[in-house]
PDB file of N, CA and C in Angstrom:
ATOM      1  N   UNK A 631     -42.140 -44.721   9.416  1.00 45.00           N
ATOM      2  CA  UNK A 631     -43.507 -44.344   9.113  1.00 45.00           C
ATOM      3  C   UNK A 631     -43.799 -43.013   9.799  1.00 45.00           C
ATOM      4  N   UNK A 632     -44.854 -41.987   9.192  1.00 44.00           N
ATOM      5  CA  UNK A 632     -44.782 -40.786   9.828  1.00 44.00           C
ATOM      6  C   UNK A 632     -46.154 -40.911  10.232  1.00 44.00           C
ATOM      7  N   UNK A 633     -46.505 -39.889  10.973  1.00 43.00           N
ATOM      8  CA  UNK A 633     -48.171 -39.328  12.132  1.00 43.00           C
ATOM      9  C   UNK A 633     -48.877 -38.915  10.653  1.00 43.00           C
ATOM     10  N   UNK A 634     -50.134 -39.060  10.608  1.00 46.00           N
ATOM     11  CA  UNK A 634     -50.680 -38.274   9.450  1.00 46.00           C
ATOM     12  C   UNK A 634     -50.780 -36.889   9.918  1.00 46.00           C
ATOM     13  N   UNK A 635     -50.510 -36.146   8.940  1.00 48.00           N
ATOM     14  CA  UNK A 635     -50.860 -34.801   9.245  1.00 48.00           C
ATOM     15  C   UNK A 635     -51.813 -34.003  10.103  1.00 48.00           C
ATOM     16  N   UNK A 636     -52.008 -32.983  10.682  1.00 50.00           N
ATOM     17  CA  UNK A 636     -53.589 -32.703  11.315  1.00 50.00           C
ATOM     18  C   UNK A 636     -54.516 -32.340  10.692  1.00 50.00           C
ATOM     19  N   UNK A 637     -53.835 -32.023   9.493  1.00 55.00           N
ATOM     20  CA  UNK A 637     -54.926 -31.474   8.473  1.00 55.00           C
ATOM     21  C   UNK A 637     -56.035 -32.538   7.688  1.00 55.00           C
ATOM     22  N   UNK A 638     -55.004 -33.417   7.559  1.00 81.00           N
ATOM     23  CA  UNK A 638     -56.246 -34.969   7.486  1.00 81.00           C
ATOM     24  C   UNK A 638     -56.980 -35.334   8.624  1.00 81.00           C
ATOM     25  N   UNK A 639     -56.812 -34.902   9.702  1.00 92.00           N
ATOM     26  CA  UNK A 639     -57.563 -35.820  10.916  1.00 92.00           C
ATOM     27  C   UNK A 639     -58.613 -34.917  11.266  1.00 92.00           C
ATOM     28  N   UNK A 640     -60.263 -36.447  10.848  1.00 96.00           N
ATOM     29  CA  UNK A 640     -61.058 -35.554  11.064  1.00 96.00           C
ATOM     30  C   UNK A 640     -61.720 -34.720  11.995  1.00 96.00           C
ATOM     31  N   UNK A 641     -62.532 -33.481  12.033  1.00 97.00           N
ATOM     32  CA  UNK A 641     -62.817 -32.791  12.837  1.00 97.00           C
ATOM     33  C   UNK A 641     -64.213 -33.314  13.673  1.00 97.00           C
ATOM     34  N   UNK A 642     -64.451 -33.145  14.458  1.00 98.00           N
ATOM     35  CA  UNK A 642     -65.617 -33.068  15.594  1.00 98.00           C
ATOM     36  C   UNK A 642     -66.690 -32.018  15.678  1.00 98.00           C
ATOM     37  N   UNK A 643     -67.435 -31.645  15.481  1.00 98.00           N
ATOM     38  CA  UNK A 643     -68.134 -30.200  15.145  1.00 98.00           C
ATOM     39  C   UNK A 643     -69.584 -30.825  16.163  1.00 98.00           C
ATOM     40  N   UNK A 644     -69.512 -29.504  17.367  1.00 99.00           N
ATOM     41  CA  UNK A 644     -70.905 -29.480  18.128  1.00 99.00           C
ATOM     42  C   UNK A 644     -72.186 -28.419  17.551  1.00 99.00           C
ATOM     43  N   UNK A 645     -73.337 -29.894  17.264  1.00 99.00           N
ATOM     44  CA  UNK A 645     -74.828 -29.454  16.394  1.00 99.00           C
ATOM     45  C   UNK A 645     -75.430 -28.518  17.283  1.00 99.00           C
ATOM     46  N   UNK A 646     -75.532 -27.524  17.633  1.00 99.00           N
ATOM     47  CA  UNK A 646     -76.977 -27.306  18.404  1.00 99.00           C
ATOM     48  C   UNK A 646     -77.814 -26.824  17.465  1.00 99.00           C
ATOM     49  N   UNK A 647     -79.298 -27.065  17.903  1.00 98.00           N
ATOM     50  CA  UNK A 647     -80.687 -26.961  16.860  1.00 98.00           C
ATOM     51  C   UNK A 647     -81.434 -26.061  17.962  1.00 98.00           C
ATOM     52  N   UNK A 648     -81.995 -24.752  17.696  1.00 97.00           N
ATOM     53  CA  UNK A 648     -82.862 -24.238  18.437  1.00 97.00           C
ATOM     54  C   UNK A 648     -84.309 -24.165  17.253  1.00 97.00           C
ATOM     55  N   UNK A 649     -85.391 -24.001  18.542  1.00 94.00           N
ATOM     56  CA  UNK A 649     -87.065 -23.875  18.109  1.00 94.00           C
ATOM     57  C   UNK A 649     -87.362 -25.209  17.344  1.00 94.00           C
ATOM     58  N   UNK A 650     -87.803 -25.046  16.147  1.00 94.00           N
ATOM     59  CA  UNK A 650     -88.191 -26.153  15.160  1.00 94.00           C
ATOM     60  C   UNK A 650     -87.126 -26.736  14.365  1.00 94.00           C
ATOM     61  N   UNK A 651     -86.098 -26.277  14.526  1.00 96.00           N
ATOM     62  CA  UNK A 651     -85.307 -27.226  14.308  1.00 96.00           C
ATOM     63  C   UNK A 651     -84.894 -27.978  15.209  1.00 96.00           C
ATOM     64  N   UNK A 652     -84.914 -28.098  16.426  1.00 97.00           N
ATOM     65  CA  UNK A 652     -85.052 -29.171  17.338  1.00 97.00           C
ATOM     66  C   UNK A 652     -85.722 -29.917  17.594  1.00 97.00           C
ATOM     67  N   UNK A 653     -86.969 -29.111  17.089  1.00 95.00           N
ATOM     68  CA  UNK A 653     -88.236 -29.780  16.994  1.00 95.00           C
ATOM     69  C   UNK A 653     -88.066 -31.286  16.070  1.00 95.00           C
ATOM     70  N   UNK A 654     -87.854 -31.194  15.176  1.00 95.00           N
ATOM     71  CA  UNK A 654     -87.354 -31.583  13.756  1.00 95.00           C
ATOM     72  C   UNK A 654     -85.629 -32.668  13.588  1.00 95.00           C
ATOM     73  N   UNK A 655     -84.909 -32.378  14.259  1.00 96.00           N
ATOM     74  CA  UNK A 655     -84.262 -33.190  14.972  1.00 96.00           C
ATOM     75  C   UNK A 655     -84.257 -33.913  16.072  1.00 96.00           C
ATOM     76  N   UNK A 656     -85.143 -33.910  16.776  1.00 96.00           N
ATOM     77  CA  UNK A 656     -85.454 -34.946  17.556  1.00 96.00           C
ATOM     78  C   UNK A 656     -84.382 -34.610  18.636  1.00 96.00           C
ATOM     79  N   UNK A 657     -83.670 -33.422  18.559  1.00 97.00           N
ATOM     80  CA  UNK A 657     -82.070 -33.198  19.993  1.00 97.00           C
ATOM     81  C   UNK A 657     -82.455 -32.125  20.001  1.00 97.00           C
ATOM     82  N   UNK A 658     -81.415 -31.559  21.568  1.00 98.00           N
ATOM     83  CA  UNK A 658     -81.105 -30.505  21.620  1.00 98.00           C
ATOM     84  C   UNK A 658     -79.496 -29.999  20.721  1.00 98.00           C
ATOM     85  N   UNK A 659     -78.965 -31.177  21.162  1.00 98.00           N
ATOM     86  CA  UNK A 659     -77.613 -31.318  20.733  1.00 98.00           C
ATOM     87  C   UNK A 659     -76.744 -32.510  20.494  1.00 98.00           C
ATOM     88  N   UNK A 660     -75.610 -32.143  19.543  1.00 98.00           N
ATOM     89  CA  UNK A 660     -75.483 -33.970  18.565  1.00 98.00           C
ATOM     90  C   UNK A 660     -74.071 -33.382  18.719  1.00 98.00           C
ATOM     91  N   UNK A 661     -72.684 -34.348  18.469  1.00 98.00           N
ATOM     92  CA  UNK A 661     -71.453 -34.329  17.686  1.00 98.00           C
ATOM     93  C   UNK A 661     -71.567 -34.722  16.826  1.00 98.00           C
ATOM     94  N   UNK A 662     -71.388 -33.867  15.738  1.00 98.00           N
ATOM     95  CA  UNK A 662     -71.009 -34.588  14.361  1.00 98.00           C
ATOM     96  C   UNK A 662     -69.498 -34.702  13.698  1.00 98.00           C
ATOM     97  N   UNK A 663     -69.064 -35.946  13.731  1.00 98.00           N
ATOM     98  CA  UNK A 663     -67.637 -35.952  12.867  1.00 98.00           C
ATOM     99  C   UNK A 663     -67.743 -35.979  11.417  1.00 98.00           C
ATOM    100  N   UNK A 664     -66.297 -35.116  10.666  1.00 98.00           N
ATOM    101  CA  UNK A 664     -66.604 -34.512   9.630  1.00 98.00           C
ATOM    102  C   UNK A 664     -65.369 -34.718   9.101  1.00 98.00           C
ATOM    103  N   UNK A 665     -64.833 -35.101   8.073  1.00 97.00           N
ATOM    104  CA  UNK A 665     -63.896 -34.887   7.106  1.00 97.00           C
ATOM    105  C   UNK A 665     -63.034 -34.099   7.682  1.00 97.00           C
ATOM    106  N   UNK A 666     -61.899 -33.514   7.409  1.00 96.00           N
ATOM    107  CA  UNK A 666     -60.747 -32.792   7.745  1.00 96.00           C
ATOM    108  C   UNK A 666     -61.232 -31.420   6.160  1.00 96.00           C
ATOM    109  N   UNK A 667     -61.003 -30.362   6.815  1.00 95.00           N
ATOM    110  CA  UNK A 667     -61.838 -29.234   5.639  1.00 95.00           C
ATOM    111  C   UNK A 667     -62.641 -29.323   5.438  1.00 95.00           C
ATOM    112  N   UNK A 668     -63.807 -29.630   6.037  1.00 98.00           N
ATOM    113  CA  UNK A 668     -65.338 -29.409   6.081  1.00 98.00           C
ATOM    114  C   UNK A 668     -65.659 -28.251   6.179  1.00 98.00           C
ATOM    115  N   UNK A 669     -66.743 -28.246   5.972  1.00 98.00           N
ATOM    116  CA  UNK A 669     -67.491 -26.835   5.515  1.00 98.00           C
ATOM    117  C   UNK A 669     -68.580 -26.909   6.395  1.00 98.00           C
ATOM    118  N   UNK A 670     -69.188 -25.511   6.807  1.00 98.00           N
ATOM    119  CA  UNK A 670     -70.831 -25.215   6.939  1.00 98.00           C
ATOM    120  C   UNK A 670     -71.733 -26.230   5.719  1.00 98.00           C
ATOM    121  N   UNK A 671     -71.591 -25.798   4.871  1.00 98.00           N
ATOM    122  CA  UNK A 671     -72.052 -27.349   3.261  1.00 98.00           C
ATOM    123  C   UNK A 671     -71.853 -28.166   3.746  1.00 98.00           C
ATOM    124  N   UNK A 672     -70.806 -28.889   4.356  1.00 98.00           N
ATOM    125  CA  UNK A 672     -70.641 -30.160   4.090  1.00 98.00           C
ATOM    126  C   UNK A 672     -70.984 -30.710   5.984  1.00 98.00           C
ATOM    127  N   UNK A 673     -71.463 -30.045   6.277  1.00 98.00           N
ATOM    128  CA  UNK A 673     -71.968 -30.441   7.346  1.00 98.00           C
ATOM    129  C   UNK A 673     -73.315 -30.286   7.500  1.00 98.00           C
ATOM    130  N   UNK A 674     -74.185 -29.434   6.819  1.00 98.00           N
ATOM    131  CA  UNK A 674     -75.884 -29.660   6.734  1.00 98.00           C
ATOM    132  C   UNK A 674     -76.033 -30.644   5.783  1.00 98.00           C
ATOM    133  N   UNK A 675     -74.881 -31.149   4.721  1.00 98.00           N
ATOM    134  CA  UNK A 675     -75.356 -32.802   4.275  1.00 98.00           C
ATOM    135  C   UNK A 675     -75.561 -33.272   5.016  1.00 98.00           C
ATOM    136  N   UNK A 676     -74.331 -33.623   6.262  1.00 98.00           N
ATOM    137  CA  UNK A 676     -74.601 -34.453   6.493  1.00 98.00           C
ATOM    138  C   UNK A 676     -75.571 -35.031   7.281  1.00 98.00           C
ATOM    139  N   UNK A 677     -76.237 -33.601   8.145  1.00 98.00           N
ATOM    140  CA  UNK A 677     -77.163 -33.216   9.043  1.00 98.00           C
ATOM    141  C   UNK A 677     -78.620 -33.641   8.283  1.00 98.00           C
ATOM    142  N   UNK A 678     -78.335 -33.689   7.182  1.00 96.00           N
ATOM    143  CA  UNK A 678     -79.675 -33.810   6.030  1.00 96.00           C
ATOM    144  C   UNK A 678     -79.609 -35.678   5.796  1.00 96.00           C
ATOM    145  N   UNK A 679     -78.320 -36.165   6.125  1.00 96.00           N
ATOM    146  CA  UNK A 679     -78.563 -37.729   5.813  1.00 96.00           C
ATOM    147  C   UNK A 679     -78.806 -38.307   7.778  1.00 96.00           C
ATOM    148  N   UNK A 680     -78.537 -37.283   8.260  1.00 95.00           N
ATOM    149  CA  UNK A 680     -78.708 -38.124  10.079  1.00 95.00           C
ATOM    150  C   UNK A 680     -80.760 -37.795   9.939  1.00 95.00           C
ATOM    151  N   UNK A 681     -80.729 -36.905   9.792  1.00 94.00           N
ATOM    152  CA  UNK A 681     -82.418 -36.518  10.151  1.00 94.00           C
ATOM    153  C   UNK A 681     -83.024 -35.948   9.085  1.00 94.00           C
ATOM    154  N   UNK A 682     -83.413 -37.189   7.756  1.00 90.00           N
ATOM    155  CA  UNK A 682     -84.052 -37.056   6.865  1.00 90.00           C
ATOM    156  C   UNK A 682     -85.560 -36.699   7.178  1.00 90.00           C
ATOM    157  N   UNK A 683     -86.129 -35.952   5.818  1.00 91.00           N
ATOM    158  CA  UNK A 683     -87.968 -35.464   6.547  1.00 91.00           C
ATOM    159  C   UNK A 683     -87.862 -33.725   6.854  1.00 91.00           C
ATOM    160  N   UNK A 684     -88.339 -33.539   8.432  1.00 93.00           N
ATOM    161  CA  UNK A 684     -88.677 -32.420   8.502  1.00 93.00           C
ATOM    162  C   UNK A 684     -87.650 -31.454   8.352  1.00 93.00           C
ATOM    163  N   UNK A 685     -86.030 -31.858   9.327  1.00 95.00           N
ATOM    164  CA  UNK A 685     -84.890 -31.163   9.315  1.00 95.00           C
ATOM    165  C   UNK A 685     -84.531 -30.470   7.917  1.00 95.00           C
ATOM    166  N   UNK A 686     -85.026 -31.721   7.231  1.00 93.00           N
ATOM    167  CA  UNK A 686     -83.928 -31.256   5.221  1.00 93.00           C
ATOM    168  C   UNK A 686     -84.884 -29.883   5.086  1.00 93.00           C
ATOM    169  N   UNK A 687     -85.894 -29.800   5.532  1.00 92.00           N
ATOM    170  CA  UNK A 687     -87.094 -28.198   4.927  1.00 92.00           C
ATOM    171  C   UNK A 687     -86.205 -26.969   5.833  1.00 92.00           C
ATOM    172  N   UNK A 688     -86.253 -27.560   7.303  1.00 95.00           N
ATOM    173  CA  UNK A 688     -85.898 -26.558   8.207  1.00 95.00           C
ATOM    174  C   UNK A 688     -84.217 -25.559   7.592  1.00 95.00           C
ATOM    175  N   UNK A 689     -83.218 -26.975   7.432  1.00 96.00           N
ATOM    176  CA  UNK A 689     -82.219 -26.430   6.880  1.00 96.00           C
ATOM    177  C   UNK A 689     -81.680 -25.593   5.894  1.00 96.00           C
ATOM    178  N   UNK A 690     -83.193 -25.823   4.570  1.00 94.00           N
ATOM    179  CA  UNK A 690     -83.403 -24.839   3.474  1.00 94.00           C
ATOM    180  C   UNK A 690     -83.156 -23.148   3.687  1.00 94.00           C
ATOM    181  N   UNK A 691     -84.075 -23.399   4.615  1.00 93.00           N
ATOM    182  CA  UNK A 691     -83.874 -22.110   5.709  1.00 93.00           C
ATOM    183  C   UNK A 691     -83.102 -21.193   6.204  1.00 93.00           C
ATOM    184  N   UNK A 692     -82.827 -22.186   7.384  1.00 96.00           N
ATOM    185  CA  UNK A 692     -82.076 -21.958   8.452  1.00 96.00           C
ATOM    186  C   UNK A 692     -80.739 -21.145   8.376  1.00 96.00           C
ATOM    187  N   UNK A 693     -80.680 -20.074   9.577  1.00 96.00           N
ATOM    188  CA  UNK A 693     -79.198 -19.223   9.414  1.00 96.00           C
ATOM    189  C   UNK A 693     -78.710 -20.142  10.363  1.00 96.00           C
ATOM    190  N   UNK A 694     -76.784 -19.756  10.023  1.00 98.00           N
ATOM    191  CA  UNK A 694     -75.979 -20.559  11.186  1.00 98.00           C
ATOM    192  C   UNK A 694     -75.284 -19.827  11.613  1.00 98.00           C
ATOM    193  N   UNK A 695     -74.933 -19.719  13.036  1.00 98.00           N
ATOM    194  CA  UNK A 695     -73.635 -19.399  13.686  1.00 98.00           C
ATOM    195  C   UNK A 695     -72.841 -20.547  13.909  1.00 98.00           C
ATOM    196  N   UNK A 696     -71.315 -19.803  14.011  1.00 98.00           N
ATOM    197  CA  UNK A 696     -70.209 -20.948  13.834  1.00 98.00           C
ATOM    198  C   UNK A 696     -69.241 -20.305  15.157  1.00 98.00           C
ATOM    199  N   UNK A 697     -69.375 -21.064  16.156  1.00 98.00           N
ATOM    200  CA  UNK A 697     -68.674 -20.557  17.382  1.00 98.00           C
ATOM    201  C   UNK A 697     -69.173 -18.713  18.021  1.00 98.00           C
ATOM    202  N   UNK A 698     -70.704 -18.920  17.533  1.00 97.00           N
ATOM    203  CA  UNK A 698     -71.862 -17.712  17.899  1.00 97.00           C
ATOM    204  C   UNK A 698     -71.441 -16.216  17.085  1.00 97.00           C
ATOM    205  N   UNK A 699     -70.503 -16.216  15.803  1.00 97.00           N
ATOM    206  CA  UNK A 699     -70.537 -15.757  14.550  1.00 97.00           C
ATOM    207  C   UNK A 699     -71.238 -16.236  13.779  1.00 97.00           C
ATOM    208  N   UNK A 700     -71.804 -14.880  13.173  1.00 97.00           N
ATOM    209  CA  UNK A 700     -73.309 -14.888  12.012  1.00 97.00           C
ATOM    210  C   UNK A 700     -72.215 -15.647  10.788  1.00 97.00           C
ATOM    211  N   UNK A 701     -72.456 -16.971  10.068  1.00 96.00           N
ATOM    212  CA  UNK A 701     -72.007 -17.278   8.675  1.00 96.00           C
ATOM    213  C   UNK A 701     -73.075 -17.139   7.725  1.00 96.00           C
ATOM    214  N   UNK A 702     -72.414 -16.893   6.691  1.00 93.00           N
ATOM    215  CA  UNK A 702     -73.389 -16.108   5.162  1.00 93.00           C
ATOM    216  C   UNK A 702     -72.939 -16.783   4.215  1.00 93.00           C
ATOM    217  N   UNK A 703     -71.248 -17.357   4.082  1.00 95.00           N
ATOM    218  CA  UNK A 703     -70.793 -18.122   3.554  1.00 95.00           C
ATOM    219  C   UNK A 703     -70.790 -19.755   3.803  1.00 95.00           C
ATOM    220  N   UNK A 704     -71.648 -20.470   3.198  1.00 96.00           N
ATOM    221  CA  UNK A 704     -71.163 -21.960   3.659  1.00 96.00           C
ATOM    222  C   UNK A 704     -69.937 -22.801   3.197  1.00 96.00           C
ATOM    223  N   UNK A 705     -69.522 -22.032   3.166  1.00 97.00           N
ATOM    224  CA  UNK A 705     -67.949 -22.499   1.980  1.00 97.00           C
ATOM    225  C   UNK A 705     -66.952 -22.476   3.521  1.00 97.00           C
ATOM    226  N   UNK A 706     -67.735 -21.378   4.791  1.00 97.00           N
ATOM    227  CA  UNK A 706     -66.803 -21.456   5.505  1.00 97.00           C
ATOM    228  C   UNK A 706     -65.892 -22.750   6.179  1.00 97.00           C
ATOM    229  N   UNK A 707     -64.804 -23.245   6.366  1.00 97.00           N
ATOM    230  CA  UNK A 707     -64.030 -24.505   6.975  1.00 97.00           C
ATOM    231  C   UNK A 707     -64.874 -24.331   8.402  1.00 97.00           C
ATOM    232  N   UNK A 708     -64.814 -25.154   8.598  1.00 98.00           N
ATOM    233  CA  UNK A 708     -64.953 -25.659  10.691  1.00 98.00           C
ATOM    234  C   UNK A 708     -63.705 -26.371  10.773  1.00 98.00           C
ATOM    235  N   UNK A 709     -63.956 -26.063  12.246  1.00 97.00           N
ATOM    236  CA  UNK A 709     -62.334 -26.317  12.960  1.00 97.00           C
ATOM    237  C   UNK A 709     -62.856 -27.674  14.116  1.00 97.00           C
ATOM    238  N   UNK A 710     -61.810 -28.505  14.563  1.00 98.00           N
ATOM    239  CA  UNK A 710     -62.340 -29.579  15.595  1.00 98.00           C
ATOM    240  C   UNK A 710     -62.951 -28.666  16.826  1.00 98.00           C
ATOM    241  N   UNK A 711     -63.560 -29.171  17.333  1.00 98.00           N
ATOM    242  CA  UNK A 711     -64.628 -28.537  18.531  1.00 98.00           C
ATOM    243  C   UNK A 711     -65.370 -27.145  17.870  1.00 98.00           C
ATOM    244  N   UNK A 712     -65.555 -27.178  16.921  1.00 98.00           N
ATOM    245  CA  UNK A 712     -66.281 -25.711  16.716  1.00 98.00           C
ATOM    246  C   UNK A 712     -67.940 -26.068  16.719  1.00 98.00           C
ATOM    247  N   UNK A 713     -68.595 -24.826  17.289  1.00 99.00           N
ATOM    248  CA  UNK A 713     -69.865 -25.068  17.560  1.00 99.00           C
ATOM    249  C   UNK A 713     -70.453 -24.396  16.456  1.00 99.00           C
ATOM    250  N   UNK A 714     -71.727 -25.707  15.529  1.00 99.00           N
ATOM    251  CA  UNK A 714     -72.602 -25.161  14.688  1.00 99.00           C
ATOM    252  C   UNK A 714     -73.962 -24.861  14.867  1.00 99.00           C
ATOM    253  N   UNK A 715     -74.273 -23.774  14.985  1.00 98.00           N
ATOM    254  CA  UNK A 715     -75.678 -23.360  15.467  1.00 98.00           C
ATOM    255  C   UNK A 715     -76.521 -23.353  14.408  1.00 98.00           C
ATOM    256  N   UNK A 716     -78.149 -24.178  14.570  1.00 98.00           N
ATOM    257  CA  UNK A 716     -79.336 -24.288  13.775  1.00 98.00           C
ATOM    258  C   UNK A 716     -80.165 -23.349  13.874  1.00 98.00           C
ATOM    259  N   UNK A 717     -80.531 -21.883  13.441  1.00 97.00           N
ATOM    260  CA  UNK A 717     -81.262 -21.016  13.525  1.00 97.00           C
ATOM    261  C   UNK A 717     -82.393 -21.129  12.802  1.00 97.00           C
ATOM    262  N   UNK A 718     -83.474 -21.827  12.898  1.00 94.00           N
ATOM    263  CA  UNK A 718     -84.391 -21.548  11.943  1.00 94.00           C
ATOM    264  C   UNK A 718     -85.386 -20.253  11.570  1.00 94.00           C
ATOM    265  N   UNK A 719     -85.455 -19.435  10.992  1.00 88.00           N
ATOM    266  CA  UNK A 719     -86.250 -18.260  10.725  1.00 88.00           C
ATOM    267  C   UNK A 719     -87.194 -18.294  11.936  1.00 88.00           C
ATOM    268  N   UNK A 720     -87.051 -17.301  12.380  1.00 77.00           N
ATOM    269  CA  UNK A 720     -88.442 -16.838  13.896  1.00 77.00           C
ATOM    270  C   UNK A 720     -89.836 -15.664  13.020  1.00 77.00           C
ATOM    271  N   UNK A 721     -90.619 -16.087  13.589  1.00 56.00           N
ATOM    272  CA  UNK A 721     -91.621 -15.262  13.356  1.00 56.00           C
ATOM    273  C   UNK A 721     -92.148 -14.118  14.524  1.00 56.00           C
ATOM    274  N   UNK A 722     -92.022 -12.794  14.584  1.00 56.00           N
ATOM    275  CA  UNK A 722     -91.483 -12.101  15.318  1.00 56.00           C
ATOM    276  C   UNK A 722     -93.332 -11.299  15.373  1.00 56.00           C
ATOM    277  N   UNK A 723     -93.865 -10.773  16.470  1.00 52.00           N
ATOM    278  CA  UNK A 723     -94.919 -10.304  16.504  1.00 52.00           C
ATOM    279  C   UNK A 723     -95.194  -9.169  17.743  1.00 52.00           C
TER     280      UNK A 723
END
C-alpha cells in the first residue's frame, strides 16, 4: 500500500479578519482546513458557510492578502500554513 500523495492532503489556511470583518465574524482569527488545491474561491465559500449573515456582504467586498501579497486573482491555490487576510474596504477621511 502506498502514502497518499501531498498533493491530496488537505491544506490548513490561517483566517485573519481585520475592522468589520471581524466585526462580522465574531474572531480575530480562525484555521480553516481546505481541500488539497484550494483556492482564494474556495476558501471565502467556505468562510461564507462558517459565518453566514453579515460576513457573506463583507466578503462581496473585501480585498485579500495571501501570506501579506495583494491577490486580484481568486483562482489563486493556497499552500498548507498560508495566511488569508480579510480586508474589508476602509473609508479614508
Amino acid at each position: 500500500m502506498t502514502s497518499p500523495s501531498a498533493s491530496s492532503s488537505p491544506v490548513t489556511v490561517v483566517v485573519r479578519y481585520f475592522a468589520s470583518a471581524r466585526a462580522a465574524a465574531g474572531t480575530e482569527e480562525e484555521k480553516v482546513e481546505l481541500a488539497a488545491g484550494a483556492t482564494v474561491a474556495d476558501a471565502v465559500q467556505v468562510l461564507r458557510e462558517l459565518h453566514p449573515g453579515q460576513l457573506s456582504r463583507v466578503l462581496d467586498a473585501a480585498s485579500f492578502l495571501v501570506n501579506e501579497m495583494a491577490v486580484r486573482d481568486r483562482g489563486r491555490a493556497l499552500s498548507d500554513g498560508a495566511h488569508l487576510d480579510v480586508l474589508p474596504p476602509f473609508a479614508g477621511g
